[in-house]
PDB file of C-alpha atoms and ligand atoms in Angstrom:
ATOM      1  CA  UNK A  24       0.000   0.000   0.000  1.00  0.00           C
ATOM      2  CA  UNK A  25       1.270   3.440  -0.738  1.00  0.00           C
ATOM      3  CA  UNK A  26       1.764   5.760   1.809  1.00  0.00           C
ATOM      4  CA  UNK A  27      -1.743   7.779   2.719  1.00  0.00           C
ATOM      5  CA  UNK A  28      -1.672  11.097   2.223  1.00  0.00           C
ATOM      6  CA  UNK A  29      -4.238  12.299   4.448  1.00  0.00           C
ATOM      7  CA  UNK A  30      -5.801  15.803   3.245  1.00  0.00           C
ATOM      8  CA  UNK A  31      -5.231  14.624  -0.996  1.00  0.00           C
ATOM      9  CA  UNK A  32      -6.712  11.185  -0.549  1.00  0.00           C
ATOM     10  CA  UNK A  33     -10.080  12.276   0.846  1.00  0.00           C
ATOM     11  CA  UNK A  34     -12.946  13.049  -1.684  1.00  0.00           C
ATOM     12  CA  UNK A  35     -15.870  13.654   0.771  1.00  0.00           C
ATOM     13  CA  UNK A  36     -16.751  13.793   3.760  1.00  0.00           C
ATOM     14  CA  UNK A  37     -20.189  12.481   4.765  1.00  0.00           C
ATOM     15  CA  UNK A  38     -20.179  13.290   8.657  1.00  0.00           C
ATOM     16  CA  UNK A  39     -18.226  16.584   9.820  1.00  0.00           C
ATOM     17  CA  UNK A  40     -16.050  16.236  13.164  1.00  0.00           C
ATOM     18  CA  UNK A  41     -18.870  18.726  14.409  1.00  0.00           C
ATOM     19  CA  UNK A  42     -22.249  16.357  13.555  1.00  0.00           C
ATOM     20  CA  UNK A  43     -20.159  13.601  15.285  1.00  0.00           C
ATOM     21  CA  UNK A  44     -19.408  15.506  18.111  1.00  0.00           C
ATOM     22  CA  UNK A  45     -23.149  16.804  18.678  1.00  0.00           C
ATOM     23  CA  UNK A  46     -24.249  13.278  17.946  1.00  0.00           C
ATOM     24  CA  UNK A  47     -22.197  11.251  20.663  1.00  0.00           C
ATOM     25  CA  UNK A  48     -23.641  14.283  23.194  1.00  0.00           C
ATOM     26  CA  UNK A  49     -27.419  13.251  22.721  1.00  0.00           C
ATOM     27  CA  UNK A  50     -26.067   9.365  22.845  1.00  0.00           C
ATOM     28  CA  UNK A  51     -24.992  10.339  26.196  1.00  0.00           C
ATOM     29  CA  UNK A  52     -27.822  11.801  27.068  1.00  0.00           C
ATOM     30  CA  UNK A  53     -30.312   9.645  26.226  1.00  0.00           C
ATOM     31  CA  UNK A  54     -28.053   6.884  27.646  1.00  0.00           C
ATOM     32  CA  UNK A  55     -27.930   8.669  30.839  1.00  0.00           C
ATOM     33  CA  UNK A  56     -31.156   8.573  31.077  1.00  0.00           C
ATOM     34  CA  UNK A  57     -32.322   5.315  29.852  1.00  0.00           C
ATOM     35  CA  UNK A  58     -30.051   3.689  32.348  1.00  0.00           C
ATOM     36  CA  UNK A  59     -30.800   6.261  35.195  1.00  0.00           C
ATOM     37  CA  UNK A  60     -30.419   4.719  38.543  1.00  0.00           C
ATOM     38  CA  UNK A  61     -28.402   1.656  36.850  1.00  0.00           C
ATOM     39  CA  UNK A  62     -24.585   0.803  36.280  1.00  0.00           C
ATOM     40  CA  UNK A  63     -23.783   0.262  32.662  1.00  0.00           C
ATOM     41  CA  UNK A  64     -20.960  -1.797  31.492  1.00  0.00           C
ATOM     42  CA  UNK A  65     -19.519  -0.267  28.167  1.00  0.00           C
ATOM     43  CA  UNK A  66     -17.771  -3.203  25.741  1.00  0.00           C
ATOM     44  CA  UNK A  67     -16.205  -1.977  22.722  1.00  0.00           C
ATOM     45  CA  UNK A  68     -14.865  -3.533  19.756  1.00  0.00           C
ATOM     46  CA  UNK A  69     -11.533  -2.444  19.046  1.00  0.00           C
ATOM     47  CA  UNK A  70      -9.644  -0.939  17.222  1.00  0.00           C
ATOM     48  CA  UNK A  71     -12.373   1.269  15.263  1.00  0.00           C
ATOM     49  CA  UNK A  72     -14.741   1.472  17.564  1.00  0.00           C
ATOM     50  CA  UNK A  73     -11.910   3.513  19.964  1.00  0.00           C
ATOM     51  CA  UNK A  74     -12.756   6.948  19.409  1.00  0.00           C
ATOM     52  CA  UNK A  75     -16.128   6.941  19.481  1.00  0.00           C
ATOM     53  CA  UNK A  76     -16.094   4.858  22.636  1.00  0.00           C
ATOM     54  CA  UNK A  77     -13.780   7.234  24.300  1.00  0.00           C
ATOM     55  CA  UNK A  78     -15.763  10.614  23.801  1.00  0.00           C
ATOM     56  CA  UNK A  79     -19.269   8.339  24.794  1.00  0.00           C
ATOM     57  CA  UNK A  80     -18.186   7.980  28.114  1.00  0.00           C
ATOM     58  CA  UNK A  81     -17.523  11.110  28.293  1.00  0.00           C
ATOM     59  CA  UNK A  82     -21.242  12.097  27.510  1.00  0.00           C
ATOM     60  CA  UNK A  83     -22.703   9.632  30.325  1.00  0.00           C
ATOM     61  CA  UNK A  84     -23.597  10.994  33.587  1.00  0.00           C
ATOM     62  CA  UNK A  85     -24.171   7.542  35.229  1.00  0.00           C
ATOM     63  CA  UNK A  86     -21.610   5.537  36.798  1.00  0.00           C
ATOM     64  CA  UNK A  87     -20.018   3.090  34.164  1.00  0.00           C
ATOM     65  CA  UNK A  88     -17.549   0.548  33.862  1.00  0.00           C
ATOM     66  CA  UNK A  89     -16.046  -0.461  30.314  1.00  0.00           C
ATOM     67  CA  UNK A  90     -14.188  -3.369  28.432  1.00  0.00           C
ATOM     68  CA  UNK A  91     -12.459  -4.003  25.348  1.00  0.00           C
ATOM     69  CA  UNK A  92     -12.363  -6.565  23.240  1.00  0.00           C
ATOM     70  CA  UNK A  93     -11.134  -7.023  19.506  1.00  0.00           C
ATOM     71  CA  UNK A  94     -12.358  -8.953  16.976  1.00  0.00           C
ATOM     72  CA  UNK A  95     -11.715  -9.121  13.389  1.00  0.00           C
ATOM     73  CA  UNK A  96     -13.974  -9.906  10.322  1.00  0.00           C
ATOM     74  CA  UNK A  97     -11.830  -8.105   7.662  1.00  0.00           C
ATOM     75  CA  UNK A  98      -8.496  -9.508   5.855  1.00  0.00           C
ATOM     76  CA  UNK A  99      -5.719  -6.642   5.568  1.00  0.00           C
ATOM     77  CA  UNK A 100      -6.639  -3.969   3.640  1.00  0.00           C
ATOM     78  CA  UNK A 101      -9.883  -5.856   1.988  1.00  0.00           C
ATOM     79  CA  UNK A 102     -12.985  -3.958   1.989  1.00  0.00           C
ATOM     80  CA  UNK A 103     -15.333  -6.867   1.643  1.00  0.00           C
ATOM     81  CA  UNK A 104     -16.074  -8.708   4.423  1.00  0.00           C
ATOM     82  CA  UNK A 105     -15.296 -12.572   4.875  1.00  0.00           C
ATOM     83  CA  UNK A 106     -18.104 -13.827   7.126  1.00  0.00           C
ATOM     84  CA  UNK A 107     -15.053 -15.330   9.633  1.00  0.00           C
ATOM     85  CA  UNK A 108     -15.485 -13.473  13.012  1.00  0.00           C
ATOM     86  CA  UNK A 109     -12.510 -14.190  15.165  1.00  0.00           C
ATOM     87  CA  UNK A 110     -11.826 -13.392  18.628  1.00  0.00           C
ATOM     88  CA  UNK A 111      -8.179 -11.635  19.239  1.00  0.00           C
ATOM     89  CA  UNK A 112      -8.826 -10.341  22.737  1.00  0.00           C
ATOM     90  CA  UNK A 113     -11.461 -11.495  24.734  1.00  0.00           C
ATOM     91  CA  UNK A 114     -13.467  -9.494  27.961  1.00  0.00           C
ATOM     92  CA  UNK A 115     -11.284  -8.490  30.936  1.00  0.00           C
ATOM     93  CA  UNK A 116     -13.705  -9.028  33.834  1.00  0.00           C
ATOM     94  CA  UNK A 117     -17.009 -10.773  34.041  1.00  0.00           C
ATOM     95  CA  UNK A 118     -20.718  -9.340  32.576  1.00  0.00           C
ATOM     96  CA  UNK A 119     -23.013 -11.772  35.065  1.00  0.00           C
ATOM     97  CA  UNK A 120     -25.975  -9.920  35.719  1.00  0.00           C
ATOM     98  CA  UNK A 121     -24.356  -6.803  34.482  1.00  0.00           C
ATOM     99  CA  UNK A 122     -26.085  -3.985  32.175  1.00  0.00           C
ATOM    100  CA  UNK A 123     -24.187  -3.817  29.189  1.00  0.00           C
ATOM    101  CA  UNK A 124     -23.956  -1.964  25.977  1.00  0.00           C
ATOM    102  CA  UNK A 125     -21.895  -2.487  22.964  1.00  0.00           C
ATOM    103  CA  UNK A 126     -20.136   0.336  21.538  1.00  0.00           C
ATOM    104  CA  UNK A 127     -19.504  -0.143  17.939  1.00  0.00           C
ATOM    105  CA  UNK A 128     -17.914   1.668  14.918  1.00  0.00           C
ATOM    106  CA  UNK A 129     -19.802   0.796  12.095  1.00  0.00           C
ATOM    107  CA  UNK A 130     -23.135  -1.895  11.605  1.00  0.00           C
ATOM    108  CA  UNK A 131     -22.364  -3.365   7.634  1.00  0.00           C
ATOM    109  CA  UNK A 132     -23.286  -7.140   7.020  1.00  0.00           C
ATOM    110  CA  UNK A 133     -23.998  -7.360  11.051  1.00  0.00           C
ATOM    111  CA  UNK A 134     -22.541 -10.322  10.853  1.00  0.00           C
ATOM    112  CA  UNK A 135     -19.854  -8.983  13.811  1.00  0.00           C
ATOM    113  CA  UNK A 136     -22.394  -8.188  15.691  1.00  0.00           C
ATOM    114  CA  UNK A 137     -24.285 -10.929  15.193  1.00  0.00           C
ATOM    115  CA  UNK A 138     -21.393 -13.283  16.370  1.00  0.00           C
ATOM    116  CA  UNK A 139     -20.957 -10.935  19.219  1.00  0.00           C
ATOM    117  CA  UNK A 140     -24.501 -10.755  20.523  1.00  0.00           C
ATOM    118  CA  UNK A 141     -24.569 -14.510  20.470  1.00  0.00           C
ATOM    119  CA  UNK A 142     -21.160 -14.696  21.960  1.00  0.00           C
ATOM    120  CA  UNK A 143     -21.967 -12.243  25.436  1.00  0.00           C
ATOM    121  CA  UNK A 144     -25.316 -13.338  25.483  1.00  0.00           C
ATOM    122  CA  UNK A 145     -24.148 -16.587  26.506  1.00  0.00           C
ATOM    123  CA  UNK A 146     -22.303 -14.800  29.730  1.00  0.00           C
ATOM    124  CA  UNK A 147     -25.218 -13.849  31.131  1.00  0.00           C
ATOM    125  CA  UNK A 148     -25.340 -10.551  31.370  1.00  0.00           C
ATOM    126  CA  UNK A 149     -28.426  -8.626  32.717  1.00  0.00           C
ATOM    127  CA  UNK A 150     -29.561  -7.087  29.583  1.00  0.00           C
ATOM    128  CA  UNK A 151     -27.222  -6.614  26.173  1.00  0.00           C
ATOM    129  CA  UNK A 152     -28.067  -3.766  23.736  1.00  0.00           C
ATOM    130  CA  UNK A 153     -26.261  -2.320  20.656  1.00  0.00           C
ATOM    131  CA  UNK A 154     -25.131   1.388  20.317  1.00  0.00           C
ATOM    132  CA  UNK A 155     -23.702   1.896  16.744  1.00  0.00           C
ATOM    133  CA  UNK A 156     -22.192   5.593  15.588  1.00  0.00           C
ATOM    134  CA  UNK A 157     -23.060   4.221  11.417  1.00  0.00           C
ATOM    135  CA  UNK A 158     -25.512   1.912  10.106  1.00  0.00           C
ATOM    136  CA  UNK A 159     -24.865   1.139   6.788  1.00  0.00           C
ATOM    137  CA  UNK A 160     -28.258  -0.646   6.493  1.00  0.00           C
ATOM    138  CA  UNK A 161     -27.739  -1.409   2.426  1.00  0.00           C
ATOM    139  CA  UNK A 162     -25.707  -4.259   2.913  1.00  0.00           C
ATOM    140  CA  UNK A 163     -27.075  -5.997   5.835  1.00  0.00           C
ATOM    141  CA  UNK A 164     -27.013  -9.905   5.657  1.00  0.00           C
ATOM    142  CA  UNK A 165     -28.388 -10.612   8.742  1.00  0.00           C
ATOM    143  CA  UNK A 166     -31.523  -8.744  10.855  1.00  0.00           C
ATOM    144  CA  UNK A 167     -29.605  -6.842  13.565  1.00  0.00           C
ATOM    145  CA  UNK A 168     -31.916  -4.432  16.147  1.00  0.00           C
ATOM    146  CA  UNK A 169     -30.034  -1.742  16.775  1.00  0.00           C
ATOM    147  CA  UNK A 170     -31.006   0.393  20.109  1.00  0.00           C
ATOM    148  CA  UNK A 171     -29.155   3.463  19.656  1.00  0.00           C
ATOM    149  CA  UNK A 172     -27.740   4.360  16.133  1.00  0.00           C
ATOM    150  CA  UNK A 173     -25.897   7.468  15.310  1.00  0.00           C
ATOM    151  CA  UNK A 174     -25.616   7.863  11.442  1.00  0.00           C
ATOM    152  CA  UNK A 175     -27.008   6.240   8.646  1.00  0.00           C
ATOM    153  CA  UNK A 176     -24.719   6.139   5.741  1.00  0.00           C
ATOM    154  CA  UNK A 177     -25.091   4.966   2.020  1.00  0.00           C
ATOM    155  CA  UNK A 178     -23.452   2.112   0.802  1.00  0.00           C
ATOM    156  CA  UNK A 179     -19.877   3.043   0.634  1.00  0.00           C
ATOM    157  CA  UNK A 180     -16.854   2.435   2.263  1.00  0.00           C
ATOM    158  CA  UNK A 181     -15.718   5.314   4.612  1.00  0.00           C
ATOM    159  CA  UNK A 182     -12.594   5.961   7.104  1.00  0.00           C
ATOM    160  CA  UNK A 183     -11.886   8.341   9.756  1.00  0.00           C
ATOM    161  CA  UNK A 184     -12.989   8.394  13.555  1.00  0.00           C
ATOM    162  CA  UNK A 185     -11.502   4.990  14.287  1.00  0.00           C
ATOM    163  CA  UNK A 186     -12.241   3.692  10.571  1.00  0.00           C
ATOM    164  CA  UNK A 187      -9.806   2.716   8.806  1.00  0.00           C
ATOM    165  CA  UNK A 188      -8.650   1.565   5.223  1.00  0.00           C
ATOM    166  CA  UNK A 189      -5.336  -0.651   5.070  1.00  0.00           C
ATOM    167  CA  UNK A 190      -4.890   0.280   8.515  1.00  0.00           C
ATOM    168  CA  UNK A 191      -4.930   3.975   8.060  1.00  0.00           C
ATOM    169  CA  UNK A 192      -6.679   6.694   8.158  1.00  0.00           C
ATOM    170  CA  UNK A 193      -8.568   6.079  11.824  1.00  0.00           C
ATOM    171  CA  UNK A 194      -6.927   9.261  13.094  1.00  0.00           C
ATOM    172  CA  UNK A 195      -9.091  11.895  10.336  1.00  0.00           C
ATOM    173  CA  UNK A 196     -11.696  13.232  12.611  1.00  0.00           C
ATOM    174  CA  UNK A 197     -14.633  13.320  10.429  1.00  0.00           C
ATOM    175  CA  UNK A 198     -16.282  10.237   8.560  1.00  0.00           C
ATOM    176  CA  UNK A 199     -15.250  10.236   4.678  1.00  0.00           C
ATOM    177  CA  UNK A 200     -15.035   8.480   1.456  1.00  0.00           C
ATOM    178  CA  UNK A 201     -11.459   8.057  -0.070  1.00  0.00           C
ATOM    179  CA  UNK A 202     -10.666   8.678  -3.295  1.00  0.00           C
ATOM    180  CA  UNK A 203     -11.448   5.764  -5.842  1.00  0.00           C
ATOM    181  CA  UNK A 204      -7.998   5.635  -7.084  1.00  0.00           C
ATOM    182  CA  UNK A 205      -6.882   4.917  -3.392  1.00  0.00           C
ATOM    183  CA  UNK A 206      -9.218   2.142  -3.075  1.00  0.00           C
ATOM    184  CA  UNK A 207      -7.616   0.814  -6.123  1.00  0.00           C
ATOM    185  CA  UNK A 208      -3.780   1.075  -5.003  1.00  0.00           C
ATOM    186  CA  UNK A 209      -3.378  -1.311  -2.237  1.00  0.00           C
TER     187      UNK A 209
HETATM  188  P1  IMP B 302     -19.854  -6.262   9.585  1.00  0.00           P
HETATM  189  O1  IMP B 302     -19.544  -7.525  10.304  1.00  0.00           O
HETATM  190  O2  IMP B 302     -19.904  -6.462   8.090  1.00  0.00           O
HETATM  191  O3  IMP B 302     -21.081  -5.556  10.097  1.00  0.00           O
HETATM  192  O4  IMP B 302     -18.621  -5.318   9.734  1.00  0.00           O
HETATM  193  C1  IMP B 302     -18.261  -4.734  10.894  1.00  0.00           C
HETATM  194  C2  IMP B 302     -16.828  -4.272  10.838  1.00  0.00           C
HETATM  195  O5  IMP B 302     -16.329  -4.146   9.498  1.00  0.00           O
HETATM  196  C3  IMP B 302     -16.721  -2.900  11.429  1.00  0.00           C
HETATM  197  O6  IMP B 302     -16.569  -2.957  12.824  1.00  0.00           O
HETATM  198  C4  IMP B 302     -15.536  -2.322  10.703  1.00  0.00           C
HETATM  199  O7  IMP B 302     -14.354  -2.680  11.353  1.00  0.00           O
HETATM  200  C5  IMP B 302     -15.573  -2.981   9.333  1.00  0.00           C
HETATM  201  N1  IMP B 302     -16.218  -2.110   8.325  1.00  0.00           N
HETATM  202  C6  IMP B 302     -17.428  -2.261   7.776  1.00  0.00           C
HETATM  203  N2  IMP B 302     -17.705  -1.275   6.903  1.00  0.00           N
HETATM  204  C7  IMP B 302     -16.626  -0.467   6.929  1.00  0.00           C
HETATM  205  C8  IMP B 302     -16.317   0.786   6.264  1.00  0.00           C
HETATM  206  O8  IMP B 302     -17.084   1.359   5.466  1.00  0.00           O
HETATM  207  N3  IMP B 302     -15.091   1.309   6.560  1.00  0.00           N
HETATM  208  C9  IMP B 302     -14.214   0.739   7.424  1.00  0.00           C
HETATM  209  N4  IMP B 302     -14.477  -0.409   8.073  1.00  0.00           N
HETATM  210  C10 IMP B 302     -15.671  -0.995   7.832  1.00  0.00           C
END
């Protein structure tokens, strides 16, 4: 892959680092609310998943707890996905009985979350919802409910706020579409 060149290899950007930012504040509000009197137990998926994870918490006036874990469903720089869902770092500490919420990036074939819903159902926890920043509905392969969605995006493949494309690009603090000729260089 060529080295990115982060300003020149953008052609649009479809959510400004100022919609995002106003976005994750009502999450947290309405989060702070639905949960009111609760704890909540924040997993995310790493490693896209990272920023919007970090300013969420941020937004949530309740106390809350959070875990990591990373799984991957992509090959290198590939932008289709494989259907293989692979665990590369599991939960930290228990979710018995616990609230919890997954913080994701980016809802495409939902076949990660899928996986994933199955996977922490089965420890238990109290109840298990889905917070997603994008929904890219268009290419859905399996029926996902999604409780609190941020954006919903066409069918194209973007980078930026934890998104990345060969690895790159998560550190652009809007959401955007790359240049086709990009796409094509890996
Ligand atoms: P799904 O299993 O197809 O829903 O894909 C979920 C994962 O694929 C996300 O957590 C992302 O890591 C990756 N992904 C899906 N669409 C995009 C995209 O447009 N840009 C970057 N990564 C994406």
């Amino acid at each position: 892959m060529r080295t990115p060149d982060l300003s020149a290899d953008v052609a649009d950007v479809l959510v400004t680092a100022a919609d995002i930012q106003t976005k994750v504040a009502e999450l947290g509000a309405t989060l702070s609310r639905d949960y009111a009197g609760r704890e909540l137990t924040l997993v995310s998926v790493l490693k896209g998943a990272l920023p919007f994870m970090a300013d969420l918490m941020r937004q949530i006036t309740i106390p809350v707890q959070i875990d990591l874990m990373e799984v991957s469903s992509y090959g290198g720089a590939s932008t289709e996905t494989s259907g293989l869902v692979r665990i590369l770092k599991d939960l930290s500490s228990s979710i018995d009985g616990r609230d919890v919420l997954i913080v994701e990036d980016i809802i495409d074939t939902g076949l990660t979350l899928n996986y994933l819903m199955r996977y922490l159902r089965g420890k238990n926890p109290r109840s298990l919802k889905i917070c997603a920043l994008l929904d890219k509905p268009a290419r859905r392969l399996v029926e996902i409910d999604i409780d609190y969605r941020g954006f919903t995006i066409p069918d194209r493949f973007v980078v930026g706020y934890g998104l990345d494309y060969g690895e790159f690009y998560r550190n652009l603090p809007f959401i955007g579409v790359l240049r086709p000729e990009v796409y094509g260089e890996s």
